[in-house]
Amino acid sequence: MPANGQPWWERAARREDLHWFCYNGRAFLLDTNSGAVCEIDDVTVALLEALVTCGGDPAAARAAAASAFREAEVNEAWEELAALHRAGLLLGPDPLARVGTESAGAAAGRPARAFAVPGVAPPALPHPGWVKALCLNVAHACNLRCRYCFAGQGRFGAGPELMSWTVGRAAVDFLLAQAPPGAELEIDFFGGEPLLNFSLVRALLHYGATQSRAQGKVLRFTLTTNGLLLDEEKLDLLNRYQVQLILSLDGRPAVHDRYRVFPDGRGSYAAVLPRVQAAVAARQGENYFIRGTFTRANLNFSEDVA
C-alpha cells in the first residue's frame, strides 16, 4: 500500500500513474513511477477496465471480469498485479514526490537522500541488450524546401546524397544479426525525402523481408514522406510489404503552403493532397498516419485537423 494509504486498485481505477494500451495486437501496461512495462493478456485488460468502471471496488471489478473469463483466470490476473505492486513495479510511491522535502533538507544543512521507495529494493529491470529499430536516412535530399525543416531542407547541412545499397544492406544485416530468434524489429525509411531513393527502398524491402523470414524474426517497415512522389507504382509496392506510411500534410491550403513549398517558392498542397488521399483510400483506414507541423502561424491547429 502506498504512503498515502490508498490501495493500488483505487489508484488503478483512476488510471493514476498507470497506463494500459494496445499496439500491433498486443496489450501493454506501463507504470510511470517504476518505468516498468509489462505485456498483459486479455483477462488483465478486462480486470483493469472493470476497476475503472466499478470505481475501484475490487470485488465488483473481479465479478465483472469473471462474466467474460473464468474465475480462476481473473484471480490469477489479480494476484499477478498484486505481486507487481509488492515488488515495487506497480503503483508504488512516486520516486519524485520527495523532491521538495529533500531540497528543503539540503538547504537546511541536512544531507540529501536518494529518492528510493521505502522498504522496496530498486527493481532490476531487464535490458534487451539488442537494437530493436533503425532509422535509415536513405536520402539526404528533398524535393521540397520546407521553411521550418530541422534537417536543412533535407540535406542536414551538407550536399545532397543518397544511401548506397552497400550501406543499406549492411544496416539490415546488422539489425537482424544482433537480435535473438523471434525478435520483432523495425526499420524506418527517412530523409530528406526517402522516395527520392526508391530503388534502394524497394531493394531493402525485399532483402529485409526475405532475410527476416529465413532467420525466424519479424521485420516491419515505416516510411515518412511528403507524398509528392507517391504514385501508383510506389504505393502498390509499399502496400504489398505493409509499410506503415507517415504522410506530411499541415492542414488547410493556406496553412500548408505557407511553409511547405517547392524550390521555386510555390506551395505544394495541390500536388500533395491527391496522392495523400489515394494512399489513405488504399489503406482502408489502417497502417498510416497524417502528420502536421504546428507553428505560431496556425495556433488554431484543431481546424487543420478537422
Short mmCIF file of C-alpha atoms in Angstrom, two decimals:
data_model
loop_
_atom_site.label_atom_id
_atom_site.label_comp_id
_atom_site.label_asym_id
_atom_site.label_seq_id
_atom_site.Cartn_x
_atom_site.Cartn_y
_atom_site.Cartn_z
CA MET A 1 0.00 0.00 0.00
CA PRO A 2 1.47 3.42 -0.91
CA ALA A 3 2.41 6.01 1.65
CA ASN A 4 -0.84 7.94 1.19
CA GLY A 5 -2.79 4.91 2.46
CA GLN A 6 -4.70 4.30 -0.76
CA PRO A 7 -4.67 0.71 -2.06
CA TRP A 8 -3.25 0.16 -5.52
CA TRP A 9 -6.61 -0.84 -7.01
CA GLU A 10 -8.15 2.54 -6.15
CA ARG A 11 -5.30 4.32 -7.89
CA ALA A 12 -5.60 1.96 -10.86
CA ALA A 13 -9.28 2.86 -11.11
CA ARG A 14 -8.27 6.50 -11.61
CA ARG A 15 -5.53 5.39 -14.03
CA GLU A 16 -3.16 7.28 -11.74
CA ASP A 17 0.47 6.75 -12.81
CA LEU A 18 -0.70 3.68 -14.72
CA HIS A 19 -1.45 3.31 -18.42
CA TRP A 20 -2.50 0.32 -20.49
CA PHE A 21 -2.75 0.29 -24.26
CA CYS A 22 -2.66 -1.94 -27.34
CA TYR A 23 -0.08 -1.92 -30.11
CA ASN A 24 0.14 -4.31 -33.05
CA GLY A 25 -2.47 -6.56 -31.49
CA ARG A 26 -0.65 -6.86 -28.14
CA ALA A 27 -1.55 -5.22 -24.81
CA PHE A 28 0.94 -3.48 -22.52
CA LEU A 29 0.90 -2.00 -19.03
CA LEU A 30 3.12 0.98 -18.21
CA ASP A 31 3.85 2.07 -14.66
CA THR A 32 5.27 5.59 -14.73
CA ASN A 33 6.78 5.54 -11.23
CA SER A 34 8.98 2.48 -11.73
CA GLY A 35 9.26 2.68 -15.53
CA ALA A 36 8.19 -0.97 -15.76
CA VAL A 37 6.47 -2.10 -18.96
CA CYS A 38 4.67 -5.46 -18.89
CA GLU A 39 2.88 -7.31 -21.65
CA ILE A 40 -0.56 -8.30 -20.36
CA ASP A 41 -3.30 -10.64 -21.54
CA ASP A 42 -6.98 -10.04 -22.27
CA VAL A 43 -8.01 -11.08 -18.75
CA THR A 44 -5.79 -8.45 -17.16
CA VAL A 45 -7.05 -5.77 -19.55
CA ALA A 46 -10.64 -6.66 -18.70
CA LEU A 47 -9.84 -6.56 -14.98
CA LEU A 48 -8.21 -3.15 -15.20
CA GLU A 49 -11.08 -1.76 -17.27
CA ALA A 50 -13.54 -3.20 -14.76
CA LEU A 51 -11.72 -1.40 -11.94
CA VAL A 52 -12.28 1.89 -13.79
CA THR A 53 -15.94 1.11 -14.45
CA CYS A 54 -16.59 -0.06 -10.87
CA GLY A 55 -14.87 2.93 -9.28
CA GLY A 56 -12.10 0.89 -7.69
CA ASP A 57 -14.30 -1.68 -5.97
CA PRO A 58 -12.15 -4.84 -6.13
CA ALA A 59 -14.97 -7.32 -5.57
CA ALA A 60 -17.21 -5.71 -8.18
CA ALA A 61 -14.34 -5.47 -10.66
CA ARG A 62 -13.42 -9.13 -10.27
CA ALA A 63 -17.05 -10.15 -10.62
CA ALA A 64 -17.40 -8.06 -13.78
CA ALA A 65 -14.29 -9.58 -15.31
CA ALA A 66 -15.48 -13.06 -14.33
CA SER A 67 -18.55 -12.57 -16.53
CA ALA A 68 -16.28 -12.80 -19.58
CA PHE A 69 -13.48 -15.04 -18.28
CA ARG A 70 -13.15 -17.97 -15.89
CA GLU A 71 -12.97 -17.01 -12.23
CA ALA A 72 -9.63 -18.80 -11.86
CA GLU A 73 -8.16 -16.69 -14.67
CA VAL A 74 -9.42 -13.48 -13.06
CA ASN A 75 -7.98 -14.49 -9.68
CA GLU A 76 -4.64 -15.31 -11.29
CA ALA A 77 -4.54 -11.92 -13.05
CA TRP A 78 -5.37 -10.15 -9.77
CA GLU A 79 -2.59 -11.95 -7.91
CA GLU A 80 -0.09 -11.09 -10.65
CA LEU A 81 -1.00 -7.40 -10.39
CA ALA A 82 -0.70 -7.58 -6.60
CA ALA A 83 2.71 -9.25 -6.91
CA LEU A 84 3.91 -6.48 -9.23
CA HIS A 85 2.77 -3.94 -6.65
CA ARG A 86 4.62 -5.73 -3.85
CA ALA A 87 7.76 -5.78 -5.99
CA GLY A 88 7.59 -2.01 -6.47
CA LEU A 89 6.76 -2.33 -10.18
CA LEU A 90 3.13 -1.25 -9.98
CA LEU A 91 1.73 1.88 -8.35
CA GLY A 92 4.34 2.35 -5.70
CA PRO A 93 5.16 5.77 -4.25
CA ASP A 94 6.21 8.41 -6.73
CA PRO A 95 10.04 8.48 -6.60
CA LEU A 96 9.98 12.23 -7.23
CA ALA A 97 7.38 13.04 -4.59
CA ARG A 98 10.10 13.81 -2.04
CA VAL A 99 11.98 16.24 -4.26
CA GLY A 100 10.59 19.23 -2.37
CA THR A 101 11.36 17.83 1.07
CA GLU A 102 14.80 16.60 0.03
CA SER A 103 15.66 20.02 -1.41
CA ALA A 104 14.47 21.72 1.75
CA GLY A 105 16.56 19.34 3.86
CA ALA A 106 19.67 20.05 1.83
CA ALA A 107 19.08 23.76 2.17
CA ALA A 108 18.85 23.34 5.96
CA GLY A 109 22.17 21.54 6.05
CA ARG A 110 20.79 18.00 6.26
CA PRO A 111 22.24 15.52 3.78
CA ALA A 112 20.04 14.75 0.78
CA ARG A 113 18.92 11.14 0.45
CA ALA A 114 18.38 9.11 -2.68
CA PHE A 115 14.77 9.03 -3.87
CA ALA A 116 14.27 5.34 -3.06
CA VAL A 117 10.98 3.61 -2.37
CA PRO A 118 10.94 2.82 1.38
CA GLY A 119 11.17 -0.91 2.05
CA VAL A 120 11.46 -1.83 -1.63
CA ALA A 121 14.72 -2.63 -3.39
CA PRO A 122 15.17 -0.77 -6.70
CA PRO A 123 13.76 -3.06 -9.42
CA ALA A 124 16.34 -4.65 -11.68
CA LEU A 125 14.50 -4.15 -14.96
CA PRO A 126 15.76 -6.33 -17.79
CA HIS A 127 17.58 -4.65 -20.64
CA PRO A 128 17.13 -6.26 -24.02
CA GLY A 129 20.80 -5.84 -24.88
CA TRP A 130 20.00 -5.51 -28.55
CA VAL A 131 18.80 -2.87 -31.00
CA LYS A 132 15.13 -3.13 -31.92
CA ALA A 133 14.79 -0.39 -34.54
CA LEU A 134 16.85 1.58 -37.04
CA CYS A 135 16.07 4.84 -38.82
CA LEU A 136 17.77 4.84 -42.22
CA ASN A 137 18.33 8.27 -43.78
CA VAL A 138 18.22 6.86 -47.29
CA ALA A 139 18.12 10.32 -48.89
CA HIS A 140 19.97 13.41 -47.73
CA ALA A 141 17.98 15.30 -50.36
CA CYS A 142 14.46 16.62 -50.76
CA ASN A 143 12.14 17.87 -53.49
CA LEU A 144 10.60 20.47 -51.16
CA ARG A 145 12.14 23.40 -49.29
CA CYS A 146 10.01 23.49 -46.15
CA ARG A 147 10.92 26.68 -44.33
CA TYR A 148 10.79 25.12 -40.85
CA CYS A 149 12.77 22.00 -41.79
CA PHE A 150 15.08 20.87 -38.97
CA ALA A 151 17.15 18.90 -41.48
CA GLY A 152 18.27 21.89 -43.54
CA GLN A 153 15.78 21.16 -46.34
CA GLY A 154 16.73 17.51 -46.17
CA ARG A 155 20.49 17.89 -46.63
CA PHE A 156 21.48 18.15 -42.95
CA GLY A 157 23.92 20.94 -43.69
CA ALA A 158 25.81 19.10 -46.44
CA GLY A 159 25.36 18.36 -50.10
CA PRO A 160 22.62 16.10 -51.47
CA GLU A 161 23.44 12.41 -51.17
CA LEU A 162 21.64 9.07 -51.49
CA MET A 163 22.40 6.00 -49.39
CA SER A 164 24.07 3.17 -51.29
CA TRP A 165 22.96 -0.45 -51.47
CA THR A 166 26.12 -1.48 -49.62
CA VAL A 167 25.32 0.71 -46.62
CA GLY A 168 21.60 -0.14 -46.61
CA ARG A 169 22.21 -3.89 -46.79
CA ALA A 170 24.82 -3.68 -44.01
CA ALA A 171 22.27 -1.89 -41.82
CA VAL A 172 19.67 -4.64 -42.36
CA ASP A 173 22.30 -7.34 -41.74
CA PHE A 174 23.38 -5.66 -38.51
CA LEU A 175 19.82 -5.29 -37.19
CA LEU A 176 18.98 -8.93 -37.89
CA ALA A 177 22.28 -10.45 -36.80
CA GLN A 178 22.34 -8.92 -33.31
CA ALA A 179 18.69 -9.73 -32.45
CA PRO A 180 17.61 -13.05 -30.91
CA PRO A 181 15.27 -15.51 -32.63
CA GLY A 182 11.67 -14.35 -32.63
CA ALA A 183 12.63 -10.68 -32.22
CA GLU A 184 10.26 -8.03 -33.55
CA LEU A 185 12.26 -5.33 -35.34
CA GLU A 186 11.57 -2.17 -37.30
CA ILE A 187 13.26 -0.09 -39.98
CA ASP A 188 12.10 3.45 -40.77
CA PHE A 189 12.96 4.94 -44.15
CA PHE A 190 13.61 8.62 -43.60
CA GLY A 191 15.21 11.65 -45.22
CA GLY A 192 15.07 14.25 -46.71
CA GLU A 193 12.55 12.56 -48.92
CA PRO A 194 13.13 8.80 -48.92
CA LEU A 195 11.19 8.23 -52.15
CA LEU A 196 13.98 10.05 -53.99
CA ASN A 197 15.90 6.83 -53.37
CA PHE A 198 13.05 4.48 -54.15
CA SER A 199 15.24 1.92 -55.89
CA LEU A 200 17.09 1.36 -52.62
CA VAL A 201 13.86 1.30 -50.58
CA ARG A 202 12.46 -1.35 -52.92
CA ALA A 203 15.63 -3.46 -52.72
CA LEU A 204 15.82 -3.24 -48.91
CA LEU A 205 12.16 -4.16 -48.51
CA HIS A 206 12.69 -7.36 -50.47
CA TYR A 207 16.02 -8.14 -48.82
CA GLY A 208 14.80 -7.40 -45.29
CA ALA A 209 11.60 -9.41 -45.68
CA THR A 210 13.47 -12.38 -47.14
CA GLN A 211 16.26 -12.41 -44.58
CA SER A 212 14.00 -11.89 -41.57
CA ARG A 213 11.77 -14.82 -42.55
CA ALA A 214 14.81 -17.03 -43.07
CA GLN A 215 16.10 -16.15 -39.59
CA GLY A 216 12.76 -16.55 -37.80
CA LYS A 217 12.44 -12.86 -36.96
CA VAL A 218 9.77 -10.23 -37.65
CA LEU A 219 10.86 -7.08 -39.51
CA ARG A 220 8.37 -4.27 -40.04
CA PHE A 221 8.90 -1.10 -42.05
CA THR A 222 7.75 2.51 -41.89
CA LEU A 223 8.32 5.34 -44.35
CA THR A 224 7.96 9.08 -43.79
CA THR A 225 7.16 11.03 -46.94
CA ASN A 226 5.91 14.39 -48.18
CA GLY A 227 3.83 12.44 -50.70
CA LEU A 228 4.96 14.18 -53.89
CA LEU A 229 6.44 11.02 -55.43
CA LEU A 230 3.87 8.61 -54.04
CA ASP A 231 2.49 7.38 -57.36
CA GLU A 232 0.53 4.18 -58.03
CA GLU A 233 3.62 2.04 -58.62
CA LYS A 234 5.29 3.05 -55.37
CA LEU A 235 2.08 2.81 -53.38
CA ASP A 236 1.41 -0.72 -54.67
CA LEU A 237 4.86 -1.84 -53.55
CA LEU A 238 4.57 -0.21 -50.13
CA ASN A 239 1.16 -1.79 -49.66
CA ARG A 240 2.49 -5.21 -50.67
CA TYR A 241 5.14 -5.05 -47.94
CA GLN A 242 2.68 -3.49 -45.46
CA VAL A 243 4.93 -0.47 -44.92
CA GLN A 244 3.42 1.92 -42.40
CA LEU A 245 3.15 5.35 -44.03
CA ILE A 246 3.68 8.67 -42.26
CA LEU A 247 2.27 11.33 -44.58
CA SER A 248 3.02 15.03 -44.16
CA LEU A 249 0.12 17.45 -44.55
CA ASP A 250 -0.11 20.60 -42.46
CA GLY A 251 -3.83 21.27 -42.91
CA ARG A 252 -5.76 23.84 -44.90
CA PRO A 253 -4.22 25.02 -48.21
CA ALA A 254 -3.11 28.41 -46.90
CA VAL A 255 -1.53 26.86 -43.80
CA HIS A 256 0.21 24.07 -45.70
CA ASP A 257 1.50 26.35 -48.46
CA ARG A 258 2.92 28.89 -46.03
CA TYR A 259 5.90 26.68 -45.22
CA ARG A 260 5.81 23.51 -47.35
CA VAL A 261 6.99 24.92 -50.66
CA PHE A 262 8.79 23.84 -53.82
CA PRO A 263 12.31 25.16 -54.52
CA ASP A 264 10.75 27.98 -56.57
CA GLY A 265 8.55 29.05 -53.61
CA ARG A 266 5.24 27.64 -54.85
CA GLY A 267 3.01 25.91 -52.34
CA SER A 268 2.77 22.12 -52.56
CA TYR A 269 -0.75 21.49 -51.25
CA ALA A 270 -2.45 20.96 -54.61
CA ALA A 271 0.24 18.49 -55.68
CA VAL A 272 0.36 16.60 -52.38
CA LEU A 273 -3.31 16.26 -51.47
CA PRO A 274 -4.44 13.85 -54.24
CA ARG A 275 -1.55 11.50 -53.51
CA VAL A 276 -2.23 11.54 -49.79
CA GLN A 277 -5.91 10.85 -50.45
CA ALA A 278 -5.03 7.95 -52.75
CA ALA A 279 -2.75 6.46 -50.09
CA VAL A 280 -5.42 6.78 -47.40
CA ALA A 281 -8.03 5.16 -49.66
CA ALA A 282 -5.68 2.27 -50.45
CA ARG A 283 -5.03 1.67 -46.75
CA GLN A 284 -8.73 1.43 -45.86
CA GLY A 285 -8.18 3.37 -42.66
CA GLU A 286 -5.24 1.34 -41.39
CA ASN A 287 -1.44 1.45 -41.19
CA TYR A 288 -0.88 5.14 -41.85
CA PHE A 289 -0.57 8.46 -40.02
CA ILE A 290 -1.15 12.00 -41.21
CA ARG A 291 1.33 14.32 -39.51
CA GLY A 292 1.33 18.09 -39.49
CA THR A 293 3.74 20.65 -38.12
CA PHE A 294 2.32 23.05 -35.54
CA THR A 295 3.72 26.61 -35.71
CA ARG A 296 2.81 30.02 -34.34
CA ALA A 297 1.21 30.72 -37.74
CA ASN A 298 -1.56 28.15 -37.15
CA LEU A 299 -2.48 28.37 -33.49
CA ASN A 300 -5.96 27.08 -34.35
CA PHE A 301 -4.44 23.73 -35.32
CA SER A 302 -7.67 21.92 -34.46
CA GLU A 303 -9.27 23.46 -37.55
CA ASP A 304 -6.50 21.96 -39.70
CA VAL A 305 -7.12 18.57 -38.10
CA ALA A 306 -10.85 18.88 -38.87
#
